[in-house]
Short mmCIF file of C-alpha atoms and ligand atoms in Angstrom, two decimals:
data_model
loop_
_atom_site.label_atom_id
_atom_site.label_comp_id
_atom_site.label_asym_id
_atom_site.label_seq_id
_atom_site.Cartn_x
_atom_site.Cartn_y
_atom_site.Cartn_z
CA MET A 1 20.41 19.11 -8.13
CA SER A 2 18.35 16.78 -10.32
CA ILE A 3 17.83 13.16 -9.38
CA ASP A 4 20.39 10.52 -10.42
CA LYS A 5 19.15 8.24 -13.22
CA GLU A 6 19.67 5.09 -11.12
CA MET A 7 17.57 6.52 -8.30
CA GLN A 8 14.95 7.78 -10.73
CA ASP A 9 14.61 4.36 -12.40
CA ALA A 10 14.37 2.59 -9.05
CA ILE A 11 11.63 4.99 -7.90
CA ASN A 12 9.79 4.46 -11.18
CA GLU A 13 9.83 0.72 -10.41
CA GLN A 14 8.43 1.49 -6.96
CA ILE A 15 5.62 3.59 -8.49
CA ASN A 16 4.69 0.46 -10.43
CA ALA A 17 4.84 -1.65 -7.24
CA GLU A 18 2.61 0.81 -5.35
CA ILE A 19 0.04 0.91 -8.17
CA TYR A 20 0.13 -2.90 -8.21
CA SER A 21 -0.55 -2.81 -4.44
CA ALA A 22 -3.54 -0.54 -5.08
CA TYR A 23 -4.78 -2.95 -7.75
CA LEU A 24 -4.32 -5.95 -5.44
CA TYR A 25 -6.30 -4.29 -2.63
CA LEU A 26 -9.06 -3.29 -5.05
CA SER A 27 -9.24 -6.94 -6.09
CA MET A 28 -9.51 -7.94 -2.42
CA SER A 29 -12.23 -5.32 -1.96
CA SER A 30 -14.20 -6.86 -4.80
CA TRP A 31 -13.75 -10.34 -3.26
CA PHE A 32 -15.04 -9.16 0.14
CA GLU A 33 -17.95 -7.38 -1.51
CA ASP A 34 -18.88 -10.69 -3.12
CA GLN A 35 -18.83 -12.24 0.40
CA ASN A 36 -21.22 -9.50 1.60
CA LEU A 37 -18.58 -8.21 4.03
CA ILE A 38 -19.03 -4.52 3.27
CA GLY A 39 -16.78 -3.31 6.11
CA PHE A 40 -13.84 -5.41 4.89
CA SER A 41 -14.58 -4.25 1.37
CA ASN A 42 -14.53 -0.62 2.57
CA TRP A 43 -11.24 -1.18 4.40
CA MET A 44 -9.71 -2.53 1.18
CA ARG A 45 -11.05 0.40 -0.84
CA CYS A 46 -9.38 2.77 1.63
CA GLN A 47 -6.20 0.70 1.25
CA TYR A 48 -6.51 1.03 -2.54
CA LEU A 49 -6.61 4.83 -2.13
CA GLU A 50 -3.69 4.84 0.31
CA GLU A 51 -1.55 2.82 -2.12
CA SER A 52 -2.52 5.15 -4.96
CA MET A 53 -1.35 8.00 -2.72
CA HIS A 54 1.95 6.16 -2.04
CA ALA A 55 2.49 5.92 -5.81
CA MET A 56 1.64 9.57 -6.39
CA LYS A 57 3.87 10.76 -3.55
CA LEU A 58 6.79 9.09 -5.38
CA TYR A 59 5.53 10.49 -8.69
CA ASN A 60 5.47 14.02 -7.27
CA PHE A 61 8.95 13.57 -5.79
CA VAL A 62 10.50 12.50 -9.12
CA ASN A 63 8.98 15.57 -10.77
CA GLU A 64 10.16 17.88 -7.98
CA ARG A 65 13.70 16.55 -8.49
CA SER A 66 13.53 17.33 -12.24
CA GLY A 67 13.29 13.63 -13.10
CA ARG A 68 10.97 11.86 -15.49
CA VAL A 69 8.17 9.52 -14.42
CA VAL A 70 7.85 6.58 -16.82
CA LEU A 71 4.89 4.29 -16.23
CA LYS A 72 5.10 0.57 -16.98
CA PRO A 73 2.43 -2.16 -17.34
CA ILE A 74 0.73 -3.26 -14.12
CA ALA A 75 0.58 -7.01 -13.47
CA GLY A 76 -2.83 -8.59 -12.90
CA PRO A 77 -3.59 -9.20 -9.21
CA GLU A 78 -4.89 -12.41 -7.65
CA THR A 79 -8.67 -12.50 -7.76
CA ASP A 80 -9.64 -15.34 -5.43
CA TRP A 81 -8.86 -16.46 -1.88
CA ASP A 82 -10.05 -19.49 0.08
CA SER A 83 -10.67 -17.83 3.46
CA PHE A 84 -10.96 -14.43 5.19
CA ASP A 85 -7.73 -14.93 7.09
CA GLY A 86 -6.14 -16.16 3.85
CA VAL A 87 -6.72 -12.70 2.38
CA PHE A 88 -5.01 -11.02 5.34
CA GLN A 89 -2.19 -13.54 5.30
CA HIS A 90 -1.65 -12.38 1.73
CA VAL A 91 -1.79 -8.70 2.83
CA ALA A 92 0.80 -9.36 5.57
CA GLU A 93 3.13 -11.15 3.14
CA HIS A 94 2.66 -8.47 0.50
CA GLU A 95 3.48 -5.66 2.94
CA ALA A 96 6.61 -7.51 4.13
CA HIS A 97 7.64 -7.70 0.47
CA VAL A 98 6.99 -3.95 -0.01
CA THR A 99 9.13 -3.23 3.06
CA LYS A 100 12.04 -5.03 1.38
CA LEU A 101 11.52 -2.93 -1.77
CA ILE A 102 11.55 0.29 0.28
CA ASN A 103 14.66 -0.79 2.18
CA ASN A 104 16.36 -1.47 -1.13
CA LEU A 105 15.51 2.06 -2.33
CA VAL A 106 17.07 3.48 0.85
CA SER A 107 20.22 1.43 0.14
CA ILE A 108 20.43 2.90 -3.37
CA ALA A 109 19.96 6.44 -2.01
CA ARG A 110 22.76 5.82 0.52
CA LYS A 111 25.09 4.39 -2.12
CA LEU A 112 24.55 7.49 -4.28
CA ASN A 113 24.87 9.88 -1.31
CA ASP A 114 21.42 11.10 -2.35
CA TYR A 115 20.39 12.60 0.99
CA ALA A 116 17.20 14.16 -0.40
CA SER A 117 15.91 10.76 -1.56
CA GLU A 118 17.03 9.09 1.68
CA SER A 119 15.18 11.68 3.75
CA PHE A 120 12.07 11.41 1.56
CA LEU A 121 12.08 7.60 1.75
CA MET A 122 12.07 7.62 5.55
CA TRP A 123 8.35 8.43 5.35
CA TYR A 124 7.88 5.06 3.59
CA VAL A 125 10.06 3.25 6.11
CA ASP A 126 7.77 4.51 8.91
CA GLU A 127 4.64 3.84 6.87
CA GLN A 128 5.67 0.21 6.33
CA VAL A 129 6.00 -0.37 10.08
CA GLU A 130 2.39 0.79 10.45
CA GLU A 131 1.12 -1.16 7.42
CA GLU A 132 2.72 -4.42 8.59
CA ALA A 133 1.41 -3.94 12.13
CA THR A 134 -2.16 -3.26 10.93
CA ALA A 135 -2.17 -6.30 8.61
CA ASP A 136 -0.85 -8.51 11.44
CA GLU A 137 -3.44 -7.19 13.88
CA ILE A 138 -6.40 -7.91 11.59
CA LEU A 139 -4.93 -11.31 10.66
CA THR A 140 -4.58 -12.23 14.35
CA ARG A 141 -8.16 -11.17 15.07
CA LEU A 142 -9.49 -13.18 12.12
CA ARG A 143 -7.63 -16.27 13.32
CA MET A 144 -9.04 -15.82 16.85
CA ILE A 145 -12.65 -15.44 15.69
CA LYS A 146 -12.57 -18.16 13.03
CA GLY A 147 -16.06 -19.68 12.73
CA ASP A 148 -17.66 -17.11 15.06
CA ASN A 149 -20.02 -15.16 12.77
CA ASN A 150 -21.03 -12.66 15.45
CA ALA A 151 -17.41 -11.68 16.05
CA LEU A 152 -16.85 -11.51 12.29
CA TYR A 153 -19.84 -9.16 11.96
CA THR A 154 -18.46 -6.97 14.78
CA LEU A 155 -15.09 -6.71 13.04
CA ASP A 156 -16.81 -5.98 9.72
CA THR A 157 -18.75 -3.12 11.37
CA GLU A 158 -15.50 -1.75 12.81
CA LEU A 159 -13.76 -1.83 9.42
CA LYS A 160 -16.74 -0.08 7.82
CA ALA A 161 -15.80 3.06 9.80
CA ARG A 162 -12.42 3.46 8.09
CA VAL A 163 -12.01 6.59 5.95
CA PRO A 164 -8.98 7.57 3.86
CA ALA A 165 -6.36 9.79 5.56
CA PRO A 166 -6.97 13.53 4.88
CA ALA A 167 -3.67 13.81 2.95
CA VAL A 168 -4.67 11.20 0.36
CA LEU A 169 -6.55 13.44 -2.07
CA PRO A 170 -4.14 16.44 -2.03
CA ILE A 171 -1.16 14.15 -2.61
CA ILE A 172 -2.93 12.35 -5.49
CA LEU A 173 -3.76 15.75 -7.00
CA GLY A 174 -0.24 17.13 -6.40
CA GLN A 175 -1.61 19.87 -4.13
CA PRO A 176 -0.11 21.11 -0.85
CA VAL A 177 -1.10 19.09 2.21
CA VAL A 178 -2.50 21.49 4.82
FE1 OFO B 1 1.06 -0.91 1.56
O1 OFO B 1 2.59 -0.01 1.14
FE2 OFO B 1 2.63 1.25 -0.07
O2 OFO B 1 4.33 1.69 0.45
#
């Protein structure tokens, strides 16, 4: 059964929101790079890839359901922040906003009795719990270490170790995840 037009259009909006998220995190990566915080910059690049994967997972789903992906213009992201914790405050607020968007998609799926979409969207519901928790954790640590450059360097080194999840590239390419 092909996807309902209302559900398809709402998912197309979410593809735009996820690509905007990718764009926002790439902008944050550039800002951290300018601050010579390469670990934070790396963490944001990984986040950029994860958000691109979130968009493409939706993209693949619409196609699997015989729908049509229609891409819309992406808004320009913020480009400047006044503090390190200010960036992560922004991340935390942005992820809380994305959670509301995902919850709204689940409501639409329920209204339409679209069980396939509802089941698919549960992955995003779980993902948002993790994304909000991670943003909050880094924000809390940045607030605790404020002004302590050694602790900031330690956190930067930790964030330098992040690598994208193994599923990112296959999902972006529309290949099976093994
Ligand atoms: Fe950062 O969230 Fe996508 O879904």
